[in-house]
Amino acid sequence: MTVTEERAFLHGLPGVDRVGAEERAARLATRSIKASAKAEAIDLAISMVDLTTLEGADTAGKVRALCAKAAHPDPSDASVPAVAAVCVYPDMVEVAVRALAGTGIGVASVATAFPSGRAPMEAKLADTRAAVAAGAAEIDMVIDRGAFLSGDYVKVFEEIVAVKDACGPAHLKVILETGELATFDNVRRASWLAMRAGADFIKTSTGKVSPAATLPVTLVMLEAVRDYRAVA
């Protein structure tokens, strides 16, 4: 794959109608849901959450407390399901793995110079391998937005491929940092690029940049997943 070929493919994707996307997202937000369906949806959402702490002040005690909350989100109501995973920095993976032993809850870890994504490739891969070796079942990487916005799609693609390989048995979630991508067209292109490169999941943002996730951006990404699956 050449830069020209990847650019031609990504820029050949249909453009996103910003007004239309915002209107569709707004309509979806106003839909009424039956109480029983809402309760089921809330339980499903909880069971899919990555409960996360990504602060410089994180301690082993804080991570263990988060793991306890992950297993019992509401200690007063045993019917509330456990979350899917706990997400931490690589140096806290072992702590989380030990704390969650026997719960069935996974451990995810950010890597690849999160949240900036600015580091030599060797460092990104070492970061990834260390987290997996410590027991992470999922790696969350963030794309190089500078490369993407400069049109160096092949660099972004090849980095995702390399990190996916370094993940071994772990899943790879690719974070687009949509607040820095500027346009819905870029969000759609980045979504397709990440999936074509082997991402198991795509995610809106690190939560470290404003704006982070928005309903219209999420809708654009969901439509990209739908369209990708239709042809993959």
Coordinates of C-alpha atoms in Angstrom, one line a residue:
M1 CA 0.0 0.0 0.0
T2 CA 1.3 3.4 -0.9
V3 CA 0.5 6.9 0.4
T4 CA -1.3 7.6 -2.8
E5 CA -3.4 4.5 -2.7
E6 CA -4.5 5.0 0.9
R7 CA -5.2 8.6 0.4
A8 CA -7.3 7.8 -2.7
F9 CA -9.3 5.2 -0.7
L10 CA -9.9 7.4 2.4
H11 CA -10.8 10.5 0.4
G12 CA -13.0 8.4 -1.8
L13 CA -15.3 7.7 1.2
P14 CA -18.6 9.5 1.1
G15 CA -18.5 12.9 2.8
V16 CA -20.4 13.4 6.1
D17 CA -23.2 15.9 6.1
R18 CA -22.5 17.7 9.4
V19 CA -26.0 19.2 9.7
G20 CA -27.6 15.8 9.0
A21 CA -25.4 14.0 11.5
E22 CA -26.1 16.5 14.2
E23 CA -29.9 16.3 13.5
R24 CA -29.9 12.5 13.5
A25 CA -28.0 12.4 16.8
A26 CA -30.4 15.0 18.3
R27 CA -33.4 12.9 17.2
L28 CA -32.0 9.7 18.7
A29 CA -31.5 11.5 22.0
T30 CA -35.2 12.4 22.2
R31 CA -36.5 8.9 21.7
S32 CA -38.6 7.5 24.5
I33 CA -37.7 4.1 25.9
K34 CA -39.9 1.9 28.0
A35 CA -38.9 1.5 31.6
S36 CA -38.1 -2.2 31.3
A37 CA -36.0 -1.7 28.2
K38 CA -34.2 1.2 29.9
A39 CA -33.3 -0.9 32.9
E40 CA -31.9 -3.6 30.6
A41 CA -30.0 -1.1 28.6
I42 CA -28.5 0.4 31.7
D43 CA -27.3 -3.1 32.9
L44 CA -25.9 -3.7 29.4
A45 CA -24.0 -0.4 29.4
I46 CA -22.6 -1.1 32.9
S47 CA -21.4 -4.6 31.8
M48 CA -19.6 -3.0 28.8
V49 CA -17.8 -0.3 30.8
D50 CA -14.0 0.0 31.1
L51 CA -13.8 1.5 34.6
T52 CA -10.7 3.8 34.3
T53 CA -8.1 5.6 36.3
L54 CA -5.4 7.4 34.3
E55 CA -3.9 10.0 36.6
G56 CA -0.3 10.7 37.5
A57 CA -1.3 10.4 41.1
D58 CA -2.6 6.8 40.8
T59 CA -1.5 4.5 43.5
A60 CA -1.8 0.8 44.1
G61 CA -4.4 1.4 46.7
K62 CA -6.5 3.5 44.4
V63 CA -6.3 0.9 41.7
R64 CA -7.4 -1.9 44.2
A65 CA -10.3 0.3 45.3
L66 CA -11.3 0.8 41.7
C67 CA -11.2 -3.0 41.1
A68 CA -13.5 -3.6 44.1
K69 CA -15.9 -1.1 42.6
A70 CA -15.6 -2.8 39.2
A71 CA -16.7 -6.1 40.7
H72 CA -19.6 -4.5 42.7
P73 CA -20.6 -1.2 41.2
D74 CA -23.4 -0.9 43.7
P75 CA -22.6 -2.8 46.9
S76 CA -26.2 -2.2 48.1
D77 CA -27.7 -3.9 45.0
A78 CA -26.3 -7.3 44.0
S79 CA -28.3 -7.3 40.8
V80 CA -26.1 -4.6 39.3
P81 CA -23.6 -6.4 36.9
A82 CA -19.9 -6.1 37.1
V83 CA -18.1 -4.0 34.5
A84 CA -16.2 -5.5 31.6
A85 CA -12.7 -4.3 32.5
V86 CA -10.5 -1.9 34.5
C87 CA -8.2 0.3 32.5
V88 CA -4.9 1.6 34.0
Y89 CA -1.5 2.7 33.0
P90 CA 1.0 -0.1 32.2
D91 CA 2.8 0.1 35.5
M92 CA -0.5 -0.6 37.4
V93 CA -1.5 -3.7 35.3
E94 CA -0.1 -6.2 37.7
V95 CA -1.9 -4.6 40.6
A96 CA -5.2 -4.7 38.8
V97 CA -4.7 -8.3 37.6
R98 CA -4.1 -9.5 41.1
A99 CA -7.0 -7.5 42.5
L100 CA -9.4 -8.9 39.9
A101 CA -8.3 -12.5 40.0
G102 CA -11.3 -14.9 39.8
T103 CA -13.8 -12.1 39.0
G104 CA -13.8 -12.6 35.2
I105 CA -13.2 -8.8 34.8
G106 CA -10.5 -8.0 32.3
V107 CA -7.6 -5.5 32.6
A108 CA -7.0 -3.0 29.9
S109 CA -4.0 -0.8 29.6
V110 CA -3.3 2.4 27.7
A111 CA 0.0 2.3 25.8
T112 CA 1.9 3.9 22.9
A113 CA 2.7 7.1 24.8
F114 CA -0.9 7.8 25.8
P115 CA -2.4 10.4 25.5
S116 CA -0.2 12.2 23.1
G117 CA 0.9 9.3 20.9
R118 CA 4.2 11.1 20.5
A119 CA 7.1 8.7 21.0
P120 CA 9.5 6.7 18.9
M121 CA 7.9 3.5 17.5
E122 CA 10.3 1.4 19.5
A123 CA 9.1 3.0 22.8
K124 CA 5.4 2.5 21.7
L125 CA 6.0 -1.2 21.0
A126 CA 8.0 -1.8 24.3
D127 CA 5.1 -0.1 26.2
T128 CA 2.6 -2.4 24.6
R129 CA 4.6 -5.6 25.1
A130 CA 5.3 -4.7 28.8
A131 CA 1.6 -4.2 29.5
V132 CA 0.6 -7.5 27.8
A133 CA 3.4 -9.3 29.7
A134 CA 2.0 -8.0 32.9
G135 CA -1.4 -9.4 32.1
A136 CA -3.4 -6.8 30.1
A137 CA -6.1 -8.4 28.0
E138 CA -6.6 -5.2 26.0
I139 CA -4.3 -2.4 24.8
D140 CA -5.7 1.0 24.2
M141 CA -3.5 3.0 21.7
V142 CA -4.0 6.5 20.5
I143 CA -3.2 7.4 16.9
D144 CA -0.6 9.9 15.9
R145 CA -2.9 12.8 15.1
G146 CA -0.1 14.9 13.7
A147 CA 0.7 12.3 11.1
F148 CA -3.0 11.8 10.2
L149 CA -3.7 15.5 9.8
S150 CA -0.6 15.8 7.7
G151 CA -2.0 13.2 5.3
D152 CA 0.6 10.6 6.3
Y153 CA -2.0 7.9 6.5
V154 CA 0.4 5.1 5.8
K155 CA 2.4 5.9 8.9
V156 CA -0.7 5.8 11.0
F157 CA -1.8 2.5 9.4
E158 CA 1.6 0.9 9.8
E159 CA 1.8 1.9 13.5
I160 CA -1.6 0.3 14.2
V161 CA -0.5 -2.9 12.4
A162 CA 2.8 -3.0 14.4
V163 CA 1.0 -2.4 17.7
K164 CA -1.6 -5.0 16.9
D165 CA 1.2 -7.5 16.3
A166 CA 2.8 -6.5 19.6
C167 CA -0.5 -7.2 21.4
G168 CA -0.2 -10.9 20.8
P169 CA -3.4 -12.4 22.3
A170 CA -4.6 -9.1 23.7
H171 CA -7.3 -7.1 21.9
L172 CA -6.4 -3.7 20.4
K173 CA -8.6 -0.6 20.9
V174 CA -7.6 2.4 18.7
I175 CA -8.4 5.8 20.1
L176 CA -8.9 8.5 17.4
E177 CA -8.9 11.6 19.7
T178 CA -11.8 13.0 17.6
G179 CA -11.6 16.4 19.3
E180 CA -8.4 17.0 17.4
L181 CA -9.5 15.7 14.0
A182 CA -11.5 18.8 13.3
T183 CA -14.1 17.4 10.8
F184 CA -16.6 14.6 10.6
D185 CA -14.9 13.6 7.3
N186 CA -11.7 13.1 9.2
V187 CA -13.5 11.1 11.9
R188 CA -14.9 8.7 9.2
R189 CA -11.5 8.4 7.5
A190 CA -9.7 7.7 10.8
S191 CA -12.3 5.1 11.7
W192 CA -11.9 3.3 8.4
L193 CA -8.1 3.5 8.6
A194 CA -8.0 2.0 12.1
M195 CA -10.4 -0.9 11.2
R196 CA -8.5 -1.6 8.0
A197 CA -5.3 -1.8 10.0
G198 CA -6.7 -4.4 12.4
A199 CA -8.3 -2.6 15.3
D200 CA -10.6 -4.8 17.3
F201 CA -12.4 -1.7 18.7
I202 CA -12.3 2.0 17.9
K203 CA -12.9 4.7 20.5
T204 CA -13.6 8.5 20.3
S205 CA -11.2 10.0 22.7
T206 CA -8.7 9.8 25.6
G207 CA -10.8 12.1 27.8
K208 CA -7.8 14.4 28.0
V209 CA -8.8 16.7 25.2
S210 CA -11.8 19.0 24.8
P211 CA -14.1 18.4 23.1
A212 CA -14.0 14.7 23.8
A213 CA -16.8 12.3 22.8
T214 CA -20.0 13.9 21.4
L215 CA -23.2 12.2 20.2
P216 CA -22.7 13.3 16.5
V217 CA -19.1 12.0 16.4
T218 CA -20.2 8.8 18.0
L219 CA -22.9 8.4 15.4
V220 CA -20.4 8.9 12.6
M221 CA -18.1 6.3 14.0
L222 CA -21.0 3.8 14.5
E223 CA -22.0 4.3 10.9
A224 CA -18.4 3.7 9.8
V225 CA -18.4 0.4 11.8
R226 CA -21.7 -0.6 10.2
D227 CA -20.4 0.2 6.7
Y228 CA -17.0 -1.5 7.2
R229 CA -18.7 -4.7 8.5
A230 CA -20.9 -4.7 5.4
V231 CA -17.9 -5.0 3.1
A232 CA -15.2 -6.7 5.3

